[in-house]
Short mmCIF file of C-alpha atoms in Angstrom, two decimals:
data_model
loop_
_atom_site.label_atom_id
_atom_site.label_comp_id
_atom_site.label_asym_id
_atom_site.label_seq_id
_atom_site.Cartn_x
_atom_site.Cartn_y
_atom_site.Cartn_z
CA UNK A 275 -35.83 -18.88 42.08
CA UNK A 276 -38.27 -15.74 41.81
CA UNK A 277 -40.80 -15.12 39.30
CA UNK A 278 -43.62 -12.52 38.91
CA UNK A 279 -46.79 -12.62 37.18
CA UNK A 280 -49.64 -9.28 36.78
CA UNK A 281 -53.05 -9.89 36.64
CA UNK A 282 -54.52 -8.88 33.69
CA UNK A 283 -58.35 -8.71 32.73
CA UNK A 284 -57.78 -11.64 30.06
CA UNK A 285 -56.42 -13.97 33.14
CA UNK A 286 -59.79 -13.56 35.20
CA UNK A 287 -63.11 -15.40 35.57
CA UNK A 288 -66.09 -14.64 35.09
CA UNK A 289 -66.52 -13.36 38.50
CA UNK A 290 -63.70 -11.23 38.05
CA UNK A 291 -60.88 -12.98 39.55
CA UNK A 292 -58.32 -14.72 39.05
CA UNK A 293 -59.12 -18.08 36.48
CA UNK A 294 -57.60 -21.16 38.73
CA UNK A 295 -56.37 -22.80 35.67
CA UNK A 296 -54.23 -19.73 34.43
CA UNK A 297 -52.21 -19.76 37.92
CA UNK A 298 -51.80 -23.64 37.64
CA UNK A 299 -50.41 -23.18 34.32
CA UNK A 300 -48.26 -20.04 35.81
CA UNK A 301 -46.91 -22.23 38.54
CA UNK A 302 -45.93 -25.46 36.04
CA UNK A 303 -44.11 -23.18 33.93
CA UNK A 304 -42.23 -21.65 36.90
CA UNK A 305 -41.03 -24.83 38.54
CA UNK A 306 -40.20 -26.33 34.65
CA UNK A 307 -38.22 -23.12 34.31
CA UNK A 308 -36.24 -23.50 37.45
CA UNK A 309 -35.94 -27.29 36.27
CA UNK A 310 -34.35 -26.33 33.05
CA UNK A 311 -31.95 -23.56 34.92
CA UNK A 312 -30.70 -26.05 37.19
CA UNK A 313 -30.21 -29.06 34.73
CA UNK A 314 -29.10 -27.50 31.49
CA UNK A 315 -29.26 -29.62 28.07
CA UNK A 316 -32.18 -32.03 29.87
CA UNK A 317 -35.74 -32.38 28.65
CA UNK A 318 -38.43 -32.44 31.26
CA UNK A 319 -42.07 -33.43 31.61
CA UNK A 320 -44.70 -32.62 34.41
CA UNK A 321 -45.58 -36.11 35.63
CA UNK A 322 -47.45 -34.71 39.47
CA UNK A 323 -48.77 -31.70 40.74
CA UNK A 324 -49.59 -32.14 44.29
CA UNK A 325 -52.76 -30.80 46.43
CA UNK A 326 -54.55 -27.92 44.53
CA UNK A 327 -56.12 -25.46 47.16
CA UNK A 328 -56.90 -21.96 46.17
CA UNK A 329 -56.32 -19.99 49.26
CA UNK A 330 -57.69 -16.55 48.93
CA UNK A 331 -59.12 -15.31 45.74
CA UNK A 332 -56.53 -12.90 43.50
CA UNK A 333 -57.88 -9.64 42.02
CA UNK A 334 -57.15 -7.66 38.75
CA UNK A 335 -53.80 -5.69 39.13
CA UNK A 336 -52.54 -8.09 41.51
CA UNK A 337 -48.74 -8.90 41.33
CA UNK A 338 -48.21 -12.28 41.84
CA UNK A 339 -44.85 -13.61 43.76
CA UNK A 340 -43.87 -17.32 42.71
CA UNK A 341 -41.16 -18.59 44.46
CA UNK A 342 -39.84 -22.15 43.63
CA UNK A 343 -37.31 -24.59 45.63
CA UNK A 344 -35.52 -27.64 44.56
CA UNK A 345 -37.63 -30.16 47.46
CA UNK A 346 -35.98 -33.27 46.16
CA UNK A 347 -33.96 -35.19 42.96
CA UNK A 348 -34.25 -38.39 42.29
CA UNK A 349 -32.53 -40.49 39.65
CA UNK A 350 -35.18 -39.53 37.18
CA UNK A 351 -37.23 -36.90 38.11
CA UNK A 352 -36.56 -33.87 40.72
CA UNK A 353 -39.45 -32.38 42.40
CA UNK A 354 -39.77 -28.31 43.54
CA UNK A 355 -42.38 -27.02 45.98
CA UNK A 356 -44.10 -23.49 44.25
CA UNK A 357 -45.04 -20.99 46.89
CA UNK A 358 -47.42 -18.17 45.58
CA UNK A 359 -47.87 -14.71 47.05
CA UNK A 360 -49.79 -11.70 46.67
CA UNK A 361 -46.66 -9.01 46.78
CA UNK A 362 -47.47 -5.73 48.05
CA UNK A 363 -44.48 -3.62 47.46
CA UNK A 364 -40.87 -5.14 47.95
CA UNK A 365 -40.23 -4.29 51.27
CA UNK A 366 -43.55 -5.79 53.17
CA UNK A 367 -44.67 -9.55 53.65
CA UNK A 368 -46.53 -11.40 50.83
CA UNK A 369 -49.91 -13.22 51.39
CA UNK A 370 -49.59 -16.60 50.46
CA UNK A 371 -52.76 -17.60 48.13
CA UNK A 372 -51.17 -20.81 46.76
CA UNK A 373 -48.42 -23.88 47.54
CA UNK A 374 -47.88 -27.38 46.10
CA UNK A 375 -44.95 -29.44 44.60
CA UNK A 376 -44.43 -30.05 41.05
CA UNK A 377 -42.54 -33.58 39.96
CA UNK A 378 -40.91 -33.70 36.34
CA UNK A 379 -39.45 -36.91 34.72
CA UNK A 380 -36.13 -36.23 33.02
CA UNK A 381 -36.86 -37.64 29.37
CA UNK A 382 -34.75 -38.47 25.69
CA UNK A 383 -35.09 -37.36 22.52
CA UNK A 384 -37.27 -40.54 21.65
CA UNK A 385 -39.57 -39.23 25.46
CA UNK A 386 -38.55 -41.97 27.10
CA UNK A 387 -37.07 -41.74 31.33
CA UNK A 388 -34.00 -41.32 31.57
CA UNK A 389 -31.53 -40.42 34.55
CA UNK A 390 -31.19 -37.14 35.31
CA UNK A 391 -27.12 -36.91 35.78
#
């Protein structure tokens, strides 16, 4: 799954780039998103983020590229690797500035685990 994201002033620091915490938030939602798409009528939480390394710093007017894969399902939680670009224009390659995997436990309506399927 695809997802894009522009930088706006109100999502910068005050250096003027790109807050860290907006793109972690940005990259949650994504792979949750995905989640939901792929497993419809299921409740998830975000139980794991993995390694957090900015790569390159992101300026204002930036487009940002998020692209999210299904890495792995287990019998209560599924797990999706977020890849983040810079994108360009359509055509050309995107800078990665950002990767890590996102885990979400499948949950009921009273929050506890339950199986996914």
């Amino acid at each position: 799954m695809q997802n894009y994201q522009l930088i706006l002033t109100e999502h910068l620091n005050h250096y003027g780039y790109l807050f860290g915490g907006n793109l972690l938030k940005w990259v949650d939602e994504s792979a949750y998103i995905c989640a939901r798409l792929e497993h419809p009528g299921k409740s998830f939480v975000t139980v794991g983020m993995d390694e957090v390394s900015y790569k390159k710093r992101v300026e204002l007017g930036s487009i940002l590229l998020f692209n999210v894969e299904k890495e792995k399902t287990g019998n209560t939680s599924v797990t999706y690797r977020v890849i983040v670009s810079v994108a360009s224009s359509l055509e050309d390659d995107c800078a990665e500035i950002f990767s890590t995997m996102v885990t979400f436990v499948c949950i009921d309506k009273n929050g506890n685990k339950c199986p996914i399927n």
